[in-house]
mmCIF file of C-alpha atoms in Angstrom:
data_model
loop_
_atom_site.group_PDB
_atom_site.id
_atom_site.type_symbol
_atom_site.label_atom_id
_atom_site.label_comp_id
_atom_site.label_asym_id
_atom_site.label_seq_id
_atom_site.Cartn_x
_atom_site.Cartn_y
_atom_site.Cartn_z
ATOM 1 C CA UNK A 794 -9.256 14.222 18.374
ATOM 2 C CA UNK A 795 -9.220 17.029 15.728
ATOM 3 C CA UNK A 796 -7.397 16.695 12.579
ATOM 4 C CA UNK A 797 -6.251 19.102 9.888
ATOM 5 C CA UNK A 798 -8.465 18.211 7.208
ATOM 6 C CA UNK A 799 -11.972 18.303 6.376
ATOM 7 C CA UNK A 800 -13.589 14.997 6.825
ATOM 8 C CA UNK A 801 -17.250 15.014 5.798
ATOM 9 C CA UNK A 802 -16.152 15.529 1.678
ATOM 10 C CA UNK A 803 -16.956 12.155 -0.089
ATOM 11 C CA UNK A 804 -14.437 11.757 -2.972
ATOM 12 C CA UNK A 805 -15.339 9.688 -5.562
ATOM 13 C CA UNK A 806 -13.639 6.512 -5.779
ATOM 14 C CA UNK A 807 -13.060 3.430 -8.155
ATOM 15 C CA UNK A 808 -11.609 0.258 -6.979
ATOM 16 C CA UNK A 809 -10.004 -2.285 -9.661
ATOM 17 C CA UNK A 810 -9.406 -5.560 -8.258
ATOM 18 C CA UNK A 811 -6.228 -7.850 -9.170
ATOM 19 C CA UNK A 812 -6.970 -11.311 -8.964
ATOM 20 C CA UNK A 813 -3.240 -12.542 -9.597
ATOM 21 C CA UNK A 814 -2.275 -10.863 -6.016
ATOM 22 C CA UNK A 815 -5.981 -9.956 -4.773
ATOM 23 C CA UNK A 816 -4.456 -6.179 -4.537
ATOM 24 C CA UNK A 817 -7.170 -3.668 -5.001
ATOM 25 C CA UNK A 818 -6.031 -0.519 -6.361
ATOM 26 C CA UNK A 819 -8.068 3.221 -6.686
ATOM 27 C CA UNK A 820 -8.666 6.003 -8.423
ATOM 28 C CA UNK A 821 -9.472 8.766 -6.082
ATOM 29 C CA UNK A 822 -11.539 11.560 -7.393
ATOM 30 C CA UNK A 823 -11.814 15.103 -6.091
ATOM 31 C CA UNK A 824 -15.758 15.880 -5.952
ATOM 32 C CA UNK A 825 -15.045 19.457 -6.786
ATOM 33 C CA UNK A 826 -12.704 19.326 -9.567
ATOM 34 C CA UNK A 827 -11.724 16.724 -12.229
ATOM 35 C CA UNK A 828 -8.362 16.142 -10.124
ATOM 36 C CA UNK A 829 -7.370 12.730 -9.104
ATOM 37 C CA UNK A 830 -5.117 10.235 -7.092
ATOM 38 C CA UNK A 831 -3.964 6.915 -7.640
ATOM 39 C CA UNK A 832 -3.605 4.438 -4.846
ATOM 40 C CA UNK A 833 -1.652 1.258 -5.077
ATOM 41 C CA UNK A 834 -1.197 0.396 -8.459
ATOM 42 C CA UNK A 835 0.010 -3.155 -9.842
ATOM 43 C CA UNK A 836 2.256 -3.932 -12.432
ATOM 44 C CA UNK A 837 1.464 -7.760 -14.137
ATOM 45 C CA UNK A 838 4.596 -10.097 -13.395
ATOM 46 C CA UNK A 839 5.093 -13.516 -15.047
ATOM 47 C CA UNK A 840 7.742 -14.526 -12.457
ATOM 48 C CA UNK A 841 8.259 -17.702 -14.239
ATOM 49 C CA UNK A 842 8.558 -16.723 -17.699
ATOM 50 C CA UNK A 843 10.436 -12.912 -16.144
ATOM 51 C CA UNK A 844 7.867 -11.310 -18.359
ATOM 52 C CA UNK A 845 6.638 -8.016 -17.353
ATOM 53 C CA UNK A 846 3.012 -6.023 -19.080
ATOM 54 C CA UNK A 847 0.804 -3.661 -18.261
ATOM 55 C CA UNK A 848 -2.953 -4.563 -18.566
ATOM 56 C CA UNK A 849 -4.173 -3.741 -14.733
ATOM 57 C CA UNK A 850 -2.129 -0.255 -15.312
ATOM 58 C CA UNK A 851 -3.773 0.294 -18.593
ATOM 59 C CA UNK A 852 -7.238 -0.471 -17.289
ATOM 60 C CA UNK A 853 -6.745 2.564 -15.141
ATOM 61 C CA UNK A 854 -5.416 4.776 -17.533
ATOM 62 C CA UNK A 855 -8.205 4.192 -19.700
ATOM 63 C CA UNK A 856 -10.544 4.820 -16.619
ATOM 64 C CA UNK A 857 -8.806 8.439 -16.043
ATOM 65 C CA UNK A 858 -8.469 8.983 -19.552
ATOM 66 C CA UNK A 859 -12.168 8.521 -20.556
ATOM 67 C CA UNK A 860 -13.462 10.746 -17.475
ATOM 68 C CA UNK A 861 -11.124 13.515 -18.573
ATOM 69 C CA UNK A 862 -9.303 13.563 -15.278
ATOM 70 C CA UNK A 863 -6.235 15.150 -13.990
ATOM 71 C CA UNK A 864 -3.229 12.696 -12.403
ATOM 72 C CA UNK A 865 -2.196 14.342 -9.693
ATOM 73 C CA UNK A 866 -0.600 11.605 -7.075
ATOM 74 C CA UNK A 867 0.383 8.400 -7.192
ATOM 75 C CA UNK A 868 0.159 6.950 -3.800
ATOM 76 C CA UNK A 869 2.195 3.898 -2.326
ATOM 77 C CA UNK A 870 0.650 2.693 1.190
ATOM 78 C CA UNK A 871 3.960 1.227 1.453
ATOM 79 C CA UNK A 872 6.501 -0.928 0.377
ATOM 80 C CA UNK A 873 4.743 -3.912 -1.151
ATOM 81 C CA UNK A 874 5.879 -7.530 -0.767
ATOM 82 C CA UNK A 875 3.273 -9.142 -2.574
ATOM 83 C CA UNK A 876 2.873 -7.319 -5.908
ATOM 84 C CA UNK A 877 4.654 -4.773 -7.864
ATOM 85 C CA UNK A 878 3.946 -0.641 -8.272
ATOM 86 C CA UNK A 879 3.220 0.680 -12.135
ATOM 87 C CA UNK A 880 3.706 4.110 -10.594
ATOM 88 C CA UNK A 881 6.365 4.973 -12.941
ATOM 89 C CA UNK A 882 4.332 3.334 -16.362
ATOM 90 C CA UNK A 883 1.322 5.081 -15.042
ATOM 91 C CA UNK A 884 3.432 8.366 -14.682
ATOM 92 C CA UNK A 885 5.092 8.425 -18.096
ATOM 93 C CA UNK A 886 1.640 8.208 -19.399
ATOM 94 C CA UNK A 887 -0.258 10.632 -17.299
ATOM 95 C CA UNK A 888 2.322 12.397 -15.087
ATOM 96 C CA UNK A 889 1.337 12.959 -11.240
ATOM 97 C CA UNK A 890 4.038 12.740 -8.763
ATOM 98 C CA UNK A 891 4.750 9.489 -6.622
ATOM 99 C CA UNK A 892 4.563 9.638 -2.930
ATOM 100 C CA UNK A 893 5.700 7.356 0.094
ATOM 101 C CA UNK A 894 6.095 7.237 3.576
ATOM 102 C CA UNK A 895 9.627 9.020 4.286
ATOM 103 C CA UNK A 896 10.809 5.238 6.160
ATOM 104 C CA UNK A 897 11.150 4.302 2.688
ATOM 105 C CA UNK A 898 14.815 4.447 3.948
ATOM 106 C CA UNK A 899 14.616 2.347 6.335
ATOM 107 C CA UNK A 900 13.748 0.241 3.778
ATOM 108 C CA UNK A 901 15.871 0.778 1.311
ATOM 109 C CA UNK A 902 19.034 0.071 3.570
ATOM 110 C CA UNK A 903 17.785 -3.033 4.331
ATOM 111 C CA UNK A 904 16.598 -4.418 1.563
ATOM 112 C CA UNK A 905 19.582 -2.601 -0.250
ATOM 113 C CA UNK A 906 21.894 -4.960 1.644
ATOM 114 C CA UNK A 907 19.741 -8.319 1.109
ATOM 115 C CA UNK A 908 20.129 -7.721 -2.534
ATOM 116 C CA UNK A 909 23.677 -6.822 -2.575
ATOM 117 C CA UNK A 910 22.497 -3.658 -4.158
ATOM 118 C CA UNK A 911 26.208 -1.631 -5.402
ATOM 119 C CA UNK A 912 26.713 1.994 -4.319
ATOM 120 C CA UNK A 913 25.028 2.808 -7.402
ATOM 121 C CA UNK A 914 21.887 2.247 -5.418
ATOM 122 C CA UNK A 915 20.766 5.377 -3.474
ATOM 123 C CA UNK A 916 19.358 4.847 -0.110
ATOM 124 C CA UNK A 917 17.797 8.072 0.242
ATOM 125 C CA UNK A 918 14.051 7.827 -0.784
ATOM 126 C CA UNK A 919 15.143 9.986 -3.768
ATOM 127 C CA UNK A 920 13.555 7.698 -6.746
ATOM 128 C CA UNK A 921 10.359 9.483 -5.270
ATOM 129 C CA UNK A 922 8.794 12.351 -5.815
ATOM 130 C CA UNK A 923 7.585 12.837 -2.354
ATOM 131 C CA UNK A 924 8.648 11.448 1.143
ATOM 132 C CA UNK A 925 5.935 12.189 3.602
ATOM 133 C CA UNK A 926 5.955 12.324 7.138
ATOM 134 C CA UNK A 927 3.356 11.746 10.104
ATOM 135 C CA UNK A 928 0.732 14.523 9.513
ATOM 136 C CA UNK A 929 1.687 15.708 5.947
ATOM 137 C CA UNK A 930 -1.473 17.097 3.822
ATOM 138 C CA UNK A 931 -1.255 17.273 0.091
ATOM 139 C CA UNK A 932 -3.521 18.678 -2.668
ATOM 140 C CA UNK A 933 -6.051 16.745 -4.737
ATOM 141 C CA UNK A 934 -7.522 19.335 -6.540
ATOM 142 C CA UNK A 935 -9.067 21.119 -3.980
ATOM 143 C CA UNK A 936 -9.228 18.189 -1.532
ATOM 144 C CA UNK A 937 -6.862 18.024 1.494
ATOM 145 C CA UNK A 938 -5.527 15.066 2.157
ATOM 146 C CA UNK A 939 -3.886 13.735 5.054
ATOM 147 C CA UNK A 940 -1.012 11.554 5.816
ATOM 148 C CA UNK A 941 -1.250 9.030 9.323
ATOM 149 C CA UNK A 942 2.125 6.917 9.991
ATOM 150 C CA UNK A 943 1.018 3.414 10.862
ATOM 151 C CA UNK A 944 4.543 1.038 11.183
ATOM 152 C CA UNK A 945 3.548 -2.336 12.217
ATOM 153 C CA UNK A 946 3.899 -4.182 8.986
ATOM 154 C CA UNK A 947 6.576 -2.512 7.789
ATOM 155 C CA UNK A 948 8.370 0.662 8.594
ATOM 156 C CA UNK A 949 7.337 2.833 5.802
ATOM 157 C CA UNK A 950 3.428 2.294 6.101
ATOM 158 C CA UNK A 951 1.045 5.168 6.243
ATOM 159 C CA UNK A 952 -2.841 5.673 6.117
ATOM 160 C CA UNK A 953 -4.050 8.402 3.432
ATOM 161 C CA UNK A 954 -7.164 10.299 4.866
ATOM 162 C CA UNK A 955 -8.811 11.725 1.644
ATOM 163 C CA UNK A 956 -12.204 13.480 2.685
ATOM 164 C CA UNK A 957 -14.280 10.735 4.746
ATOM 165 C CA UNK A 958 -11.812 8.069 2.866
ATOM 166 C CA UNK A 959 -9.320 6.356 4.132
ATOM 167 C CA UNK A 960 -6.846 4.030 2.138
ATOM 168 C CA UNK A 961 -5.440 1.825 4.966
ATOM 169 C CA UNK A 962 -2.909 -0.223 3.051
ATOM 170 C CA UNK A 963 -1.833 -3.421 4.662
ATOM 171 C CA UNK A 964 -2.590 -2.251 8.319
ATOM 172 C CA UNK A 965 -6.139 -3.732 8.695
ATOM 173 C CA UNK A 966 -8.026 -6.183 5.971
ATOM 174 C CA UNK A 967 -11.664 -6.725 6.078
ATOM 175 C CA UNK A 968 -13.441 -7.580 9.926
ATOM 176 C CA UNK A 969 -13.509 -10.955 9.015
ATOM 177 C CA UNK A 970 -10.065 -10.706 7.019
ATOM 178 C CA UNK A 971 -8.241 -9.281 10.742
ATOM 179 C CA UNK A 972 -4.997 -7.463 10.067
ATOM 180 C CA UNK A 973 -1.910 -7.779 8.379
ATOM 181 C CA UNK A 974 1.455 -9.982 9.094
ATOM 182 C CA UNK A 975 4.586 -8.074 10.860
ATOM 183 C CA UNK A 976 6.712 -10.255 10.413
ATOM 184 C CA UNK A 977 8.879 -9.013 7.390
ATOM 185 C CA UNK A 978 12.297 -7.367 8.394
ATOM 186 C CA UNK A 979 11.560 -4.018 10.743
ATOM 187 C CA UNK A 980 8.030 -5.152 11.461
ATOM 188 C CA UNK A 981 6.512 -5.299 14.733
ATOM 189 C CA UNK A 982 3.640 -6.815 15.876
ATOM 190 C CA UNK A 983 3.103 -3.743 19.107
ATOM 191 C CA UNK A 984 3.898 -0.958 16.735
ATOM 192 C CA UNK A 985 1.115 -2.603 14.397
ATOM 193 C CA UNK A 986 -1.615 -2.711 17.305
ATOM 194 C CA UNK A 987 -0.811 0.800 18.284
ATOM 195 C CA UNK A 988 -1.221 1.934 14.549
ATOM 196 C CA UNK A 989 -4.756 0.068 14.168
ATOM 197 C CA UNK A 990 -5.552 2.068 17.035
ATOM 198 C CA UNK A 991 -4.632 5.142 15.412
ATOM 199 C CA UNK A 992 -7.454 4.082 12.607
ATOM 200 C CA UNK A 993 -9.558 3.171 14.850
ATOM 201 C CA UNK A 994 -9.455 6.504 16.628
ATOM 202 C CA UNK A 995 -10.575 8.104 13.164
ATOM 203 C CA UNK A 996 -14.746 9.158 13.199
ATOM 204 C CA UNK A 997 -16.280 6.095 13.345
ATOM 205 C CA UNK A 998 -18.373 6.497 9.526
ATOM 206 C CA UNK A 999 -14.646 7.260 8.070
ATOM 207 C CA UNK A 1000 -15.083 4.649 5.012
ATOM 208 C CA UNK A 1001 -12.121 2.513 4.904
ATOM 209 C CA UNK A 1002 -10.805 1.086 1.876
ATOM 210 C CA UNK A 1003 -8.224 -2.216 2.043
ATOM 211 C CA UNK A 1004 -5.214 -2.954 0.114
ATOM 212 C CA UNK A 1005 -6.200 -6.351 -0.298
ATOM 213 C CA UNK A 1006 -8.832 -8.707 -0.002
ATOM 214 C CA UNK A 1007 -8.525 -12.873 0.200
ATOM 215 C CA UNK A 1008 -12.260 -13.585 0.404
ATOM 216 C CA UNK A 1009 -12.139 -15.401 3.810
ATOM 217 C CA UNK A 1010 -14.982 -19.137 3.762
ATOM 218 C CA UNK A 1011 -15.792 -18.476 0.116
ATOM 219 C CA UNK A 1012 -17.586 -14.795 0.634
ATOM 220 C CA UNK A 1013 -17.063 -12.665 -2.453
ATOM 221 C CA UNK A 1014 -14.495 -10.035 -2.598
ATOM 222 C CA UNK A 1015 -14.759 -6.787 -0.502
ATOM 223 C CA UNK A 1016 -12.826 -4.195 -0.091
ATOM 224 C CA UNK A 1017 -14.597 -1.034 1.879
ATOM 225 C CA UNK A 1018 -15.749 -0.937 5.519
ATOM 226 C CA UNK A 1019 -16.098 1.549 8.139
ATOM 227 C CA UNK A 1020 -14.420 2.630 11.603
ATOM 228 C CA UNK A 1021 -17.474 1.821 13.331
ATOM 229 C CA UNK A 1022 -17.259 -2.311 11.678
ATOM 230 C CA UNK A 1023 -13.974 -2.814 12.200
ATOM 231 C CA UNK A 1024 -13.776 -1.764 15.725
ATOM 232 C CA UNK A 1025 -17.047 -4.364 16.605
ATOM 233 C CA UNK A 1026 -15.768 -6.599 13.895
ATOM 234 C CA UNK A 1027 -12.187 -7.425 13.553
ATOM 235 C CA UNK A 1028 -11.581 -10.739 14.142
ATOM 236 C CA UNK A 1029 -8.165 -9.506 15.534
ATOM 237 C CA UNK A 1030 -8.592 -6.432 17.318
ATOM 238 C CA UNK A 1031 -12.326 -5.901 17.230
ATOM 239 C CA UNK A 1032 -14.521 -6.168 20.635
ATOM 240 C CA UNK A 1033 -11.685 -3.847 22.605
ATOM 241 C CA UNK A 1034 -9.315 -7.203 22.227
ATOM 242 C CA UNK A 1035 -5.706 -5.864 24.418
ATOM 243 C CA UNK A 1036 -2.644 -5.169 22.938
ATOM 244 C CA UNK A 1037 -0.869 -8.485 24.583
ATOM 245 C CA UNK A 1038 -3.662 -10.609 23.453
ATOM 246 C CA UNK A 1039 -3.027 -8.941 19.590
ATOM 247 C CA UNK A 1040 0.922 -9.578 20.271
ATOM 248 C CA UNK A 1041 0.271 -13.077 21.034
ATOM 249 C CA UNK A 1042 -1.808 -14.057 18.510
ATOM 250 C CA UNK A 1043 0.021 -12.259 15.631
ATOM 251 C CA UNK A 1044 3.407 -13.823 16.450
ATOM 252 C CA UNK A 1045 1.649 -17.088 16.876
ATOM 253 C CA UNK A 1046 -0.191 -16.974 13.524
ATOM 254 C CA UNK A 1047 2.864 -15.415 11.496
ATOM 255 C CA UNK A 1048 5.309 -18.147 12.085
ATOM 256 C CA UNK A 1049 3.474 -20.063 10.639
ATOM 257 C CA UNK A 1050 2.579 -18.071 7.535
ATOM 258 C CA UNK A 1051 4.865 -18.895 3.424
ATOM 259 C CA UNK A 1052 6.756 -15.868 2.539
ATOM 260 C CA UNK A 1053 4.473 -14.486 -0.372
ATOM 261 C CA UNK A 1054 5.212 -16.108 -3.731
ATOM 262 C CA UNK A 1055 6.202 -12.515 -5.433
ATOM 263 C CA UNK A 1056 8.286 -10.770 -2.535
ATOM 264 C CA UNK A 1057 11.708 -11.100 -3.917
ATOM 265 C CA UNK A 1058 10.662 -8.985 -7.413
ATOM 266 C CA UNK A 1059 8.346 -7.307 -5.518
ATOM 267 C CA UNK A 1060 11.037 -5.670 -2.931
ATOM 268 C CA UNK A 1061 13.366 -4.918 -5.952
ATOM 269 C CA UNK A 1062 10.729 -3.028 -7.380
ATOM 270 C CA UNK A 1063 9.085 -1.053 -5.229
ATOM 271 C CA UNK A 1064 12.004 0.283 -3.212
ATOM 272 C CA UNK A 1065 12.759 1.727 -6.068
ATOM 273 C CA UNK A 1066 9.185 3.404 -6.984
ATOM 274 C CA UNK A 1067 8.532 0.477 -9.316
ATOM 275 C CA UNK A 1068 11.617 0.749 -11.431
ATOM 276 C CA UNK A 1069 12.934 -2.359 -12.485
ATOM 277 C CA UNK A 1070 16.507 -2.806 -11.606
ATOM 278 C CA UNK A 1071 19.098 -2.905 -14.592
ATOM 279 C CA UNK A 1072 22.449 -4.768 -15.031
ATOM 280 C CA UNK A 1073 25.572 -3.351 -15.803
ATOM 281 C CA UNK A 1074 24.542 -3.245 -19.758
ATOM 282 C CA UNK A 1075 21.575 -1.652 -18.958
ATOM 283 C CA UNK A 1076 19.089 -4.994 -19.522
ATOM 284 C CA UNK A 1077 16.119 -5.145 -16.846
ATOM 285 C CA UNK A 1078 16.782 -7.830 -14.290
ATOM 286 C CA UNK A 1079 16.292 -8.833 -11.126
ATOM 287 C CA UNK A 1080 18.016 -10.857 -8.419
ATOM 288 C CA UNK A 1081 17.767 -14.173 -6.461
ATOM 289 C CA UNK A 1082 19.221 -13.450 -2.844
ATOM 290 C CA UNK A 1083 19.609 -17.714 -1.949
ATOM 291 C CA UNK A 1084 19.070 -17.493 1.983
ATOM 292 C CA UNK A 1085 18.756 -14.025 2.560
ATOM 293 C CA UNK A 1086 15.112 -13.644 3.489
#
């Protein structure tokens, strides 16, 4: 398969780890220039005590900051439904424009109806900056990058191809980690195998970077592999394991999975490019939906 970018650059990145949701975010560095992307950034949530800072943002501020680099993206994988995007913090600091998959909404309508969102809330993917489709390259500097849709998870999920990087979101963890759940509203369990297989088809020393990382038996945290490991590897669709035998096993194993502890903030959030949604007198707040998920 030939692609539209150039795949032997190696950017420069920096992964910070989140222990509260094990998210693992990046800086993405263009080797030629001082330009940079961010991918998946967390915002800290008290959930009990609705409190809302910054210090995993901040950390990566400072990092750009200090190196004397240039914001240029800030990347969403996808909707999240276990933590919650700074894009907008992160932004008003260092500007960059934020960019999602264009299924955004998808998402938006329904998520917009679980919440009992008003008019008021625009189901357009217009709180971003940039809605990307299947394909879509965008400028780091001077580094292409490229955009792969990968649904399975959720509807809005792409890959980002940056030089011999790619940022997989919640498509495939670790080998030993297997692959994410698709069992949130619009997910699909066949649309998720067919997307891993659109990884998979990438050059086989493409370095991919996770989303997240749990640490399976006590090993320490990882969050970079390769093409070439996952497709031996993967617990779940490693060793040329069919796409029945996938479908079986990932409805099996998601039905019995706990809905993650931060998805009703986190939904609120993101859909809305990390915005936190305000009442009628302005006040941040967020909703409760009793039986809607």
């Amino acid at each position: 398969m030939t692609y539209p970018v150039e795949m032997t650059i190696k950017p420069e990145v920096k992964a910070f780890f989140d222990e509260a949701t094990n998210t693992i975010s990046y800086v993405v560095k263009d080797p030629a220039s001082s330009h940079c992307a961010i991918i998946d950034s967390v915002m800290d949530i008290d959930y009990a005590a609705g409190r809302i800072t910054y210090v995993h943002a901040d950390e990566m501020i400072a990092y750009i900051t200090e190196n004397g680099l240039t914001l240029d993206w800030l990347i969403e994988t996808h909707v999240h439904a276990d933590h919650l995007s700074a894009a907008p913090y992160i932004q008003e600091k260092l500007g960059g424009k934020i960019g999602v998959g264009s299924k955004i909404m998808v998402i938006q309508d329904t998520f917009g109806k679980i919440f009992n969102e008003g008019t008021e809330f625009q189901r357009d993917g217009s709180q971003f900056d940039k809605l990307f489709e299947d394909g879509d390259t965008y400028q780091i500097g001077d580094l292409t990058a490229l955009t792969i849709y990968t649904p399975g998870h959720t509807p809005a999920c792409m890959v980002h191809v940056m030089g011999n990087a790619a940022f997989v979101g919640d498509t495939l963890f670790m080998p030993d980690g297997g692959s994410a759940r698709a069992d949130f509203p619009g997910g699909d369990a066949g649309e998720l195998y067919d997307s891993i297989q659109k990884v998979l088809s990438l050059p086989d020393d493409m370095r991919l970077f996770m989303c997240h990382d749990y640490g399976p038996n006590g090993r320490d945290i990882q969050w970079e592999t390769s093409v070439a490991e996952e497709k031996a590897h993967n617990i779940h669709v490693g060793g040329g394991k069919t796409r029945e035998e996938f479908i079986k096993f990932r409805t099996e194993r998601d039905a019995q999975l706990d809905v993650p502890k931060l998805i009703i903030p986190s939904l609120q959030v993101n859909m809305r490019a990390g915005e936190i949604p305000r009442d009628k007198d302005g006040n941040p707040v967020l909703k409760v939906p009793v039986n809607g998920l």
